[in-house]
mmCIF file of C-alpha atoms in Angstrom:
data_model
loop_
_atom_site.group_PDB
_atom_site.id
_atom_site.type_symbol
_atom_site.label_atom_id
_atom_site.label_comp_id
_atom_site.label_asym_id
_atom_site.label_seq_id
_atom_site.Cartn_x
_atom_site.Cartn_y
_atom_site.Cartn_z
ATOM 1 C CA UNK A 14 13.441 59.948 169.232
ATOM 2 C CA UNK A 15 9.783 60.523 169.956
ATOM 3 C CA UNK A 16 8.206 58.949 172.989
ATOM 4 C CA UNK A 17 5.658 56.142 172.927
ATOM 5 C CA UNK A 18 1.965 57.015 173.061
ATOM 6 C CA UNK A 19 -0.547 55.982 175.683
ATOM 7 C CA UNK A 20 -4.137 54.766 175.998
ATOM 8 C CA UNK A 21 -6.101 55.424 179.203
ATOM 9 C CA UNK A 22 -9.473 53.848 179.967
ATOM 10 C CA UNK A 23 -11.457 54.992 183.001
ATOM 11 C CA UNK A 24 -14.689 53.594 184.414
ATOM 12 C CA UNK A 25 -16.522 53.178 187.702
ATOM 13 C CA UNK A 26 -16.231 49.876 189.490
ATOM 14 C CA UNK A 27 -19.182 48.355 191.336
ATOM 15 C CA UNK A 28 -19.693 50.141 194.639
ATOM 16 C CA UNK A 29 -18.149 53.435 193.556
ATOM 17 C CA UNK A 30 -20.149 56.630 193.581
ATOM 18 C CA UNK A 31 -23.076 57.815 195.746
ATOM 19 C CA UNK A 32 -24.854 55.433 198.096
ATOM 20 C CA UNK A 33 -28.166 54.007 196.837
ATOM 21 C CA UNK A 34 -31.491 55.407 198.058
ATOM 22 C CA UNK A 35 -33.932 53.349 200.162
ATOM 23 C CA UNK A 36 -37.634 53.129 199.293
ATOM 24 C CA UNK A 37 -38.461 56.122 201.470
ATOM 25 C CA UNK A 38 -35.811 58.258 199.796
ATOM 26 C CA UNK A 39 -33.256 58.042 202.618
ATOM 27 C CA UNK A 40 -29.630 57.068 202.033
ATOM 28 C CA UNK A 41 -28.785 53.454 202.782
ATOM 29 C CA UNK A 42 -26.036 50.959 202.094
ATOM 30 C CA UNK A 43 -22.388 51.620 201.290
ATOM 31 C CA UNK A 44 -21.188 55.107 200.382
ATOM 32 C CA UNK A 45 -18.727 53.596 197.909
ATOM 33 C CA UNK A 46 -15.342 51.889 198.079
ATOM 34 C CA UNK A 47 -13.949 52.489 201.571
ATOM 35 C CA UNK A 48 -10.646 50.677 200.852
ATOM 36 C CA UNK A 49 -9.048 53.769 199.243
ATOM 37 C CA UNK A 50 -6.918 55.051 202.126
ATOM 38 C CA UNK A 51 -4.714 57.357 200.076
ATOM 39 C CA UNK A 52 -4.804 59.658 197.081
ATOM 40 C CA UNK A 53 -2.310 60.563 194.380
ATOM 41 C CA UNK A 54 -0.888 59.061 191.207
ATOM 42 C CA UNK A 55 -2.747 56.611 188.998
ATOM 43 C CA UNK A 56 -4.870 54.247 191.099
ATOM 44 C CA UNK A 57 -5.574 50.612 190.242
ATOM 45 C CA UNK A 58 -7.768 48.142 192.127
ATOM 46 C CA UNK A 59 -7.606 44.370 192.319
ATOM 47 C CA UNK A 60 -9.790 42.068 194.391
ATOM 48 C CA UNK A 61 -7.371 42.250 197.310
ATOM 49 C CA UNK A 62 -5.307 45.447 197.025
ATOM 50 C CA UNK A 63 -5.089 49.101 195.996
ATOM 51 C CA UNK A 64 -2.083 50.261 193.933
ATOM 52 C CA UNK A 65 -0.887 53.841 193.337
ATOM 53 C CA UNK A 66 1.563 54.452 190.455
ATOM 54 C CA UNK A 67 3.635 57.647 190.165
ATOM 55 C CA UNK A 68 5.537 58.261 186.914
ATOM 56 C CA UNK A 69 5.961 61.978 187.612
ATOM 57 C CA UNK A 70 6.455 64.031 190.800
ATOM 58 C CA UNK A 71 3.458 64.394 193.094
ATOM 59 C CA UNK A 72 2.112 63.923 196.593
ATOM 60 C CA UNK A 73 0.684 60.826 198.231
ATOM 61 C CA UNK A 74 -1.880 61.765 200.882
ATOM 62 C CA UNK A 75 -2.734 59.075 203.422
ATOM 63 C CA UNK A 76 -6.149 59.719 204.982
ATOM 64 C CA UNK A 77 -5.235 57.373 207.837
ATOM 65 C CA UNK A 78 -2.272 55.304 208.958
ATOM 66 C CA UNK A 79 -1.810 52.562 206.354
ATOM 67 C CA UNK A 80 -0.417 49.259 207.618
ATOM 68 C CA UNK A 81 0.919 46.293 205.619
ATOM 69 C CA UNK A 82 1.951 48.709 202.875
ATOM 70 C CA UNK A 83 4.500 47.977 200.135
ATOM 71 C CA UNK A 84 6.604 50.716 198.514
ATOM 72 C CA UNK A 85 8.853 50.510 195.443
ATOM 73 C CA UNK A 86 11.233 53.309 194.427
ATOM 74 C CA UNK A 87 13.295 53.167 191.210
ATOM 75 C CA UNK A 88 15.795 55.896 190.341
ATOM 76 C CA UNK A 89 16.202 57.194 186.787
ATOM 77 C CA UNK A 90 18.489 55.207 184.501
ATOM 78 C CA UNK A 91 21.856 56.486 183.268
ATOM 79 C CA UNK A 92 22.533 57.168 179.589
ATOM 80 C CA UNK A 93 24.989 55.228 177.454
ATOM 81 C CA UNK A 94 28.299 56.739 176.398
ATOM 82 C CA UNK A 95 29.030 57.824 172.822
ATOM 83 C CA UNK A 96 31.587 56.344 170.389
ATOM 84 C CA UNK A 97 31.599 52.650 171.387
ATOM 85 C CA UNK A 98 30.690 53.740 174.882
ATOM 86 C CA UNK A 99 29.567 51.852 177.950
ATOM 87 C CA UNK A 100 25.941 51.142 178.747
ATOM 88 C CA UNK A 101 24.149 53.277 181.311
ATOM 89 C CA UNK A 102 23.514 51.859 184.770
ATOM 90 C CA UNK A 103 19.986 51.269 186.015
ATOM 91 C CA UNK A 104 18.545 53.348 188.829
ATOM 92 C CA UNK A 105 18.743 51.881 192.316
ATOM 93 C CA UNK A 106 15.710 49.772 193.243
ATOM 94 C CA UNK A 107 14.482 50.252 196.823
ATOM 95 C CA UNK A 108 11.694 47.965 198.037
ATOM 96 C CA UNK A 109 9.766 47.831 201.307
ATOM 97 C CA UNK A 110 7.854 44.507 201.438
ATOM 98 C CA UNK A 111 5.782 45.542 204.456
ATOM 99 C CA UNK A 112 5.578 48.683 206.558
ATOM 100 C CA UNK A 113 3.391 51.551 207.756
ATOM 101 C CA UNK A 114 2.702 54.866 206.022
ATOM 102 C CA UNK A 115 1.623 57.519 208.560
ATOM 103 C CA UNK A 116 -1.409 59.665 207.823
ATOM 104 C CA UNK A 117 -0.653 62.957 206.094
ATOM 105 C CA UNK A 118 1.064 64.207 202.938
ATOM 106 C CA UNK A 119 4.221 62.564 201.580
ATOM 107 C CA UNK A 120 6.225 64.249 198.813
ATOM 108 C CA UNK A 121 7.229 62.091 195.855
ATOM 109 C CA UNK A 122 10.049 62.803 193.390
ATOM 110 C CA UNK A 123 10.387 60.638 190.277
ATOM 111 C CA UNK A 124 13.878 60.700 188.765
ATOM 112 C CA UNK A 125 14.320 61.473 185.092
ATOM 113 C CA UNK A 126 16.699 59.408 182.981
ATOM 114 C CA UNK A 127 20.090 60.632 181.804
ATOM 115 C CA UNK A 128 20.257 62.182 178.331
ATOM 116 C CA UNK A 129 22.006 60.392 175.466
ATOM 117 C CA UNK A 130 24.373 62.292 173.163
ATOM 118 C CA UNK A 131 25.544 62.256 169.570
ATOM 119 C CA UNK A 132 28.833 63.341 168.000
ATOM 120 C CA UNK A 133 32.020 63.826 169.961
ATOM 121 C CA UNK A 134 33.224 61.673 172.819
ATOM 122 C CA UNK A 135 30.777 62.139 175.661
ATOM 123 C CA UNK A 136 30.176 60.065 178.750
ATOM 124 C CA UNK A 137 26.511 59.307 179.345
ATOM 125 C CA UNK A 138 24.580 61.592 181.653
ATOM 126 C CA UNK A 139 23.665 60.190 185.070
ATOM 127 C CA UNK A 140 20.060 59.441 185.982
ATOM 128 C CA UNK A 141 18.327 61.411 188.736
ATOM 129 C CA UNK A 142 17.113 60.236 192.122
ATOM 130 C CA UNK A 143 13.605 59.081 193.068
ATOM 131 C CA UNK A 144 12.279 59.602 196.585
ATOM 132 C CA UNK A 145 9.314 59.006 198.891
ATOM 133 C CA UNK A 146 9.633 61.425 201.784
ATOM 134 C CA UNK A 147 13.133 60.931 203.269
ATOM 135 C CA UNK A 148 13.815 57.645 201.445
ATOM 136 C CA UNK A 149 15.877 58.128 198.279
ATOM 137 C CA UNK A 150 16.863 55.811 195.407
ATOM 138 C CA UNK A 151 19.832 57.271 193.434
ATOM 139 C CA UNK A 152 19.865 57.358 189.640
ATOM 140 C CA UNK A 153 22.101 55.133 187.537
ATOM 141 C CA UNK A 154 25.591 56.141 186.419
ATOM 142 C CA UNK A 155 26.289 57.164 182.827
ATOM 143 C CA UNK A 156 28.382 54.940 180.586
ATOM 144 C CA UNK A 157 31.985 55.815 179.746
ATOM 145 C CA UNK A 158 33.228 56.716 176.267
ATOM 146 C CA UNK A 159 36.267 56.156 174.026
ATOM 147 C CA UNK A 160 38.603 59.108 174.739
ATOM 148 C CA UNK A 161 41.913 58.690 172.932
ATOM 149 C CA UNK A 162 44.474 58.221 174.377
ATOM 150 C CA UNK A 163 43.267 56.381 177.434
ATOM 151 C CA UNK A 164 39.632 55.654 178.009
ATOM 152 C CA UNK A 165 36.779 56.660 180.200
ATOM 153 C CA UNK A 166 35.483 54.693 183.158
ATOM 154 C CA UNK A 167 31.773 54.328 183.782
ATOM 155 C CA UNK A 168 30.204 56.699 186.284
ATOM 156 C CA UNK A 169 29.188 55.587 189.747
ATOM 157 C CA UNK A 170 25.466 55.529 190.541
ATOM 158 C CA UNK A 171 22.570 53.546 191.968
ATOM 159 C CA UNK A 172 23.969 50.986 189.526
ATOM 160 C CA UNK A 173 27.271 51.840 187.836
ATOM 161 C CA UNK A 174 27.699 52.675 184.160
ATOM 162 C CA UNK A 175 29.789 50.459 181.878
ATOM 163 C CA UNK A 176 33.376 51.375 181.056
ATOM 164 C CA UNK A 177 34.215 52.869 177.654
ATOM 165 C CA UNK A 178 36.310 50.923 175.154
ATOM 166 C CA UNK A 179 39.370 53.166 175.030
ATOM 167 C CA UNK A 180 42.440 52.520 172.888
ATOM 168 C CA UNK A 181 44.733 52.390 175.923
ATOM 169 C CA UNK A 182 44.686 50.916 178.523
ATOM 170 C CA UNK A 183 43.004 47.630 177.696
ATOM 171 C CA UNK A 184 40.716 47.666 180.704
ATOM 172 C CA UNK A 185 38.537 50.694 181.532
ATOM 173 C CA UNK A 186 36.588 49.860 184.677
ATOM 174 C CA UNK A 187 32.859 50.201 185.081
ATOM 175 C CA UNK A 188 31.318 52.417 187.718
ATOM 176 C CA UNK A 189 30.389 51.123 191.156
ATOM 177 C CA UNK A 190 27.058 51.240 192.956
ATOM 178 C CA UNK A 191 27.212 54.160 195.393
ATOM 179 C CA UNK A 192 23.722 54.194 196.873
ATOM 180 C CA UNK A 193 24.216 51.360 199.320
ATOM 181 C CA UNK A 194 22.506 48.707 197.211
ATOM 182 C CA UNK A 195 23.852 45.301 196.193
ATOM 183 C CA UNK A 196 22.603 42.762 193.670
ATOM 184 C CA UNK A 197 21.551 40.489 196.536
ATOM 185 C CA UNK A 198 19.931 43.315 198.502
ATOM 186 C CA UNK A 199 21.021 45.431 201.474
ATOM 187 C CA UNK A 200 18.396 46.071 204.191
ATOM 188 C CA UNK A 201 18.099 49.593 205.625
ATOM 189 C CA UNK A 202 15.677 50.757 208.354
ATOM 190 C CA UNK A 203 13.548 53.840 207.541
ATOM 191 C CA UNK A 204 10.670 55.675 209.302
ATOM 192 C CA UNK A 205 8.198 53.544 207.292
ATOM 193 C CA UNK A 206 9.846 50.157 207.727
ATOM 194 C CA UNK A 207 12.849 48.277 206.346
ATOM 195 C CA UNK A 208 13.680 48.873 202.696
ATOM 196 C CA UNK A 209 15.941 46.527 200.742
ATOM 197 C CA UNK A 210 18.266 48.357 198.345
ATOM 198 C CA UNK A 211 19.405 46.779 195.063
ATOM 199 C CA UNK A 212 22.166 47.950 192.701
ATOM 200 C CA UNK A 213 25.007 46.510 190.626
ATOM 201 C CA UNK A 214 28.380 47.528 189.209
ATOM 202 C CA UNK A 215 29.123 48.317 185.571
ATOM 203 C CA UNK A 216 31.261 46.032 183.407
ATOM 204 C CA UNK A 217 34.723 46.991 182.144
ATOM 205 C CA UNK A 218 35.478 48.087 178.596
ATOM 206 C CA UNK A 219 38.114 46.225 176.549
ATOM 207 C CA UNK A 220 40.043 46.605 173.286
ATOM 208 C CA UNK A 221 42.688 44.740 171.352
ATOM 209 C CA UNK A 222 44.545 44.258 168.064
ATOM 210 C CA UNK A 223 44.147 44.743 165.231
ATOM 211 C CA UNK A 224 41.335 47.192 165.989
ATOM 212 C CA UNK A 225 38.301 46.026 167.969
ATOM 213 C CA UNK A 226 36.668 47.510 171.065
ATOM 214 C CA UNK A 227 33.960 46.185 173.381
ATOM 215 C CA UNK A 228 32.505 48.610 175.908
ATOM 216 C CA UNK A 229 31.139 47.322 179.208
ATOM 217 C CA UNK A 230 27.472 46.874 180.024
ATOM 218 C CA UNK A 231 25.771 49.027 182.628
ATOM 219 C CA UNK A 232 25.015 47.491 185.991
ATOM 220 C CA UNK A 233 21.486 46.370 186.789
ATOM 221 C CA UNK A 234 19.729 46.256 190.139
ATOM 222 C CA UNK A 235 19.833 42.450 190.115
ATOM 223 C CA UNK A 236 23.043 41.743 188.184
ATOM 224 C CA UNK A 237 26.391 43.403 187.470
ATOM 225 C CA UNK A 238 27.010 44.583 183.927
ATOM 226 C CA UNK A 239 28.950 42.316 181.599
ATOM 227 C CA UNK A 240 32.485 42.703 180.205
ATOM 228 C CA UNK A 241 33.818 40.993 177.082
ATOM 229 C CA UNK A 242 37.604 40.839 176.533
ATOM 230 C CA UNK A 243 37.300 38.438 173.567
ATOM 231 C CA UNK A 244 37.134 39.997 170.098
ATOM 232 C CA UNK A 245 35.024 37.112 168.790
ATOM 233 C CA UNK A 246 32.056 38.173 170.902
ATOM 234 C CA UNK A 247 29.945 41.307 171.111
ATOM 235 C CA UNK A 248 30.160 44.003 173.754
ATOM 236 C CA UNK A 249 29.238 43.624 177.417
ATOM 237 C CA UNK A 250 25.591 42.971 178.268
ATOM 238 C CA UNK A 251 23.534 45.173 180.526
ATOM 239 C CA UNK A 252 22.849 43.680 183.952
ATOM 240 C CA UNK A 253 19.335 42.420 184.630
ATOM 241 C CA UNK A 254 16.982 44.464 186.741
ATOM 242 C CA UNK A 255 15.502 43.221 190.010
ATOM 243 C CA UNK A 256 12.202 41.334 189.920
ATOM 244 C CA UNK A 257 9.836 42.738 192.548
ATOM 245 C CA UNK A 258 6.421 41.315 193.597
ATOM 246 C CA UNK A 259 4.443 44.572 193.670
ATOM 247 C CA UNK A 260 1.604 45.964 191.596
ATOM 248 C CA UNK A 261 -0.342 43.849 189.149
ATOM 249 C CA UNK A 262 2.685 42.057 187.653
ATOM 250 C CA UNK A 263 6.029 40.658 188.767
ATOM 251 C CA UNK A 264 8.268 42.906 186.638
ATOM 252 C CA UNK A 265 12.006 43.525 186.591
ATOM 253 C CA UNK A 266 13.148 47.089 187.380
ATOM 254 C CA UNK A 267 16.394 49.054 187.010
ATOM 255 C CA UNK A 268 18.152 47.131 184.226
ATOM 256 C CA UNK A 269 21.492 48.156 182.710
ATOM 257 C CA UNK A 270 22.095 49.178 179.097
ATOM 258 C CA UNK A 271 24.342 47.179 176.764
ATOM 259 C CA UNK A 272 27.805 48.380 175.794
ATOM 260 C CA UNK A 273 28.719 49.670 172.321
ATOM 261 C CA UNK A 274 31.002 47.837 169.864
ATOM 262 C CA UNK A 275 33.576 49.182 167.401
ATOM 263 C CA UNK A 276 34.676 47.186 164.354
ATOM 264 C CA UNK A 277 32.356 44.215 164.326
ATOM 265 C CA UNK A 278 34.588 42.382 161.851
ATOM 266 C CA UNK A 279 33.440 40.037 159.098
ATOM 267 C CA UNK A 280 31.125 38.186 161.464
ATOM 268 C CA UNK A 281 29.377 41.412 162.466
ATOM 269 C CA UNK A 282 29.811 41.310 166.225
ATOM 270 C CA UNK A 283 27.163 43.410 167.921
ATOM 271 C CA UNK A 284 26.620 45.758 170.785
ATOM 272 C CA UNK A 285 25.617 44.228 174.103
ATOM 273 C CA UNK A 286 22.056 43.213 174.936
ATOM 274 C CA UNK A 287 20.082 45.319 177.375
ATOM 275 C CA UNK A 288 19.257 43.734 180.725
ATOM 276 C CA UNK A 289 15.890 42.222 181.643
ATOM 277 C CA UNK A 290 13.427 44.886 182.631
ATOM 278 C CA UNK A 291 13.932 47.544 179.969
ATOM 279 C CA UNK A 292 17.664 48.085 179.383
ATOM 280 C CA UNK A 293 18.614 49.556 175.995
ATOM 281 C CA UNK A 294 20.823 47.481 173.685
ATOM 282 C CA UNK A 295 24.197 48.817 172.565
ATOM 283 C CA UNK A 296 25.058 49.972 169.051
ATOM 284 C CA UNK A 297 27.799 48.643 166.793
ATOM 285 C CA UNK A 298 29.807 49.389 163.655
ATOM 286 C CA UNK A 299 29.865 46.132 161.682
ATOM 287 C CA UNK A 300 32.796 45.228 159.471
ATOM 288 C CA UNK A 301 32.477 45.374 155.713
ATOM 289 C CA UNK A 302 29.349 47.520 155.835
ATOM 290 C CA UNK A 303 27.202 44.449 156.475
ATOM 291 C CA UNK A 304 24.415 46.082 158.451
ATOM 292 C CA UNK A 305 22.111 43.084 158.379
ATOM 293 C CA UNK A 306 24.495 40.719 160.137
ATOM 294 C CA UNK A 307 24.852 43.268 162.919
ATOM 295 C CA UNK A 308 21.194 44.122 163.230
ATOM 296 C CA UNK A 309 20.078 40.501 163.258
ATOM 297 C CA UNK A 310 22.305 39.737 166.226
ATOM 298 C CA UNK A 311 20.881 42.491 168.407
ATOM 299 C CA UNK A 312 18.287 41.798 171.062
ATOM 300 C CA UNK A 313 14.769 42.101 169.691
ATOM 301 C CA UNK A 314 13.078 43.983 172.523
ATOM 302 C CA UNK A 315 9.581 43.864 173.944
ATOM 303 C CA UNK A 316 8.114 45.054 177.239
ATOM 304 C CA UNK A 317 6.064 44.080 179.137
ATOM 305 C CA UNK A 318 6.131 40.438 178.100
ATOM 306 C CA UNK A 319 5.338 37.028 179.516
ATOM 307 C CA UNK A 320 8.948 36.475 180.587
ATOM 308 C CA UNK A 321 9.549 40.150 181.445
ATOM 309 C CA UNK A 322 12.650 40.218 179.254
ATOM 310 C CA UNK A 323 12.340 43.790 178.030
ATOM 311 C CA UNK A 324 14.837 45.929 176.217
ATOM 312 C CA UNK A 325 14.895 49.377 174.667
ATOM 313 C CA UNK A 326 14.030 49.760 171.004
ATOM 314 C CA UNK A 327 17.009 49.317 168.655
ATOM 315 C CA UNK A 328 17.903 52.545 166.930
ATOM 316 C CA UNK A 329 20.268 51.654 164.075
ATOM 317 C CA UNK A 330 23.730 50.276 163.286
ATOM 318 C CA UNK A 331 25.620 52.944 165.213
ATOM 319 C CA UNK A 332 22.966 53.984 167.685
ATOM 320 C CA UNK A 333 22.405 52.842 171.249
ATOM 321 C CA UNK A 334 18.814 52.205 172.306
ATOM 322 C CA UNK A 335 17.009 54.033 175.091
ATOM 323 C CA UNK A 336 15.643 52.374 178.217
ATOM 324 C CA UNK A 337 11.913 51.632 178.443
ATOM 325 C CA UNK A 338 9.868 54.425 180.031
ATOM 326 C CA UNK A 339 9.071 54.047 183.717
ATOM 327 C CA UNK A 340 11.501 51.195 184.413
ATOM 328 C CA UNK A 341 14.529 53.210 185.568
ATOM 329 C CA UNK A 342 16.705 51.268 183.113
ATOM 330 C CA UNK A 343 19.915 52.426 181.429
ATOM 331 C CA UNK A 344 20.442 53.371 177.790
ATOM 332 C CA UNK A 345 22.737 51.502 175.428
ATOM 333 C CA UNK A 346 26.175 52.774 174.461
ATOM 334 C CA UNK A 347 26.697 54.055 170.929
ATOM 335 C CA UNK A 348 28.641 52.062 168.372
ATOM 336 C CA UNK A 349 30.093 54.211 165.642
ATOM 337 C CA UNK A 350 28.030 55.890 162.962
ATOM 338 C CA UNK A 351 27.400 54.366 159.542
ATOM 339 C CA UNK A 352 28.917 55.639 157.366
ATOM 340 C CA UNK A 353 31.828 57.209 159.218
ATOM 341 C CA UNK A 354 32.201 60.845 158.117
ATOM 342 C CA UNK A 355 33.765 63.963 159.567
ATOM 343 C CA UNK A 356 30.346 65.493 160.270
ATOM 344 C CA UNK A 357 28.608 62.372 161.596
ATOM 345 C CA UNK A 358 31.325 60.133 162.974
ATOM 346 C CA UNK A 359 29.958 58.414 166.005
ATOM 347 C CA UNK A 360 26.212 57.789 166.291
ATOM 348 C CA UNK A 361 23.965 58.482 169.256
ATOM 349 C CA UNK A 362 23.877 56.869 172.658
ATOM 350 C CA UNK A 363 20.627 55.738 174.268
ATOM 351 C CA UNK A 364 18.951 57.777 177.000
ATOM 352 C CA UNK A 365 18.147 56.374 180.419
ATOM 353 C CA UNK A 366 14.530 55.717 181.369
ATOM 354 C CA UNK A 367 12.649 57.668 184.053
ATOM 355 C CA UNK A 368 12.044 55.861 187.320
ATOM 356 C CA UNK A 369 8.805 55.114 189.122
ATOM 357 C CA UNK A 370 7.159 54.957 192.561
ATOM 358 C CA UNK A 371 4.579 52.256 193.379
ATOM 359 C CA UNK A 372 2.575 52.086 196.624
ATOM 360 C CA UNK A 373 0.404 49.071 197.418
ATOM 361 C CA UNK A 374 -1.807 48.247 200.395
ATOM 362 C CA UNK A 375 -4.612 45.771 201.223
ATOM 363 C CA UNK A 376 -8.246 46.587 200.494
#
């Protein structure tokens, strides 16, 4: 799927640019905004703070030691698994609420999201790590897939991927968080100050007679992924991301993707919802060919929004949705393609979203 477009507007704020001239032609007054203590990324000003956003690798250069700084790191999200596969886990969310950035150059890596797949039985690809100097936020784990006989567990990651809905055994576990984060936060000292690491576990995949399968949701930074062992309900939901007070809005970051569903039945049970903050919803294969009953029960996504309940765009009856760009959220697991044929049997899983780095300090 093609990526979303962008609009960029740039202008000078009052006080920027050369200092004004006095009546005799000499320079007087301010030489511009002296609150910009660093360079790199996309810079935003508010009345009280300066914010640097990095959505691709780069370098942050501090012209002086910066105190009372905030730093947010979000790893890339994991992809969903194919063929009623588990949702991808969100990237780990690492947040420093206050610390000091020494003067000098600091290398930034922004993790890409895991790639979704189509056809075959493929586990989702893991997301990649994001880092600021020596501090690293791991990417999310990919979701598991069907694999017959047996099943495929979700991959471990910053947040774990959801388990695939295999035919046997009934319970295919989700992946665990392996970066040191927890949904309630785990403090860790660093050279800049104490970061709090957030990450959750993926939900388990389930199946049962006569022939239904619910994959698990990917773990989110603020909530474990869901599991649904009851055939009368859709697949496991993606865990919510973690809401962080940084930048110009109080967004959620690192959400999990929803699990995929096989055999929705006459009521059209759906894939799992994506977690708050940009998680992709899971795909499904509704019973009786009733696409509308399946599609209507999916999460209708939007991001950003007033309640910050974002999800990836829905792709189609068998297709998992991708995470929202720059949130580090996981992709949704695939359902099973409509119609089922030998050349197009499964549908595509959603890709994980790239992560982000945000640096904020007082003006």
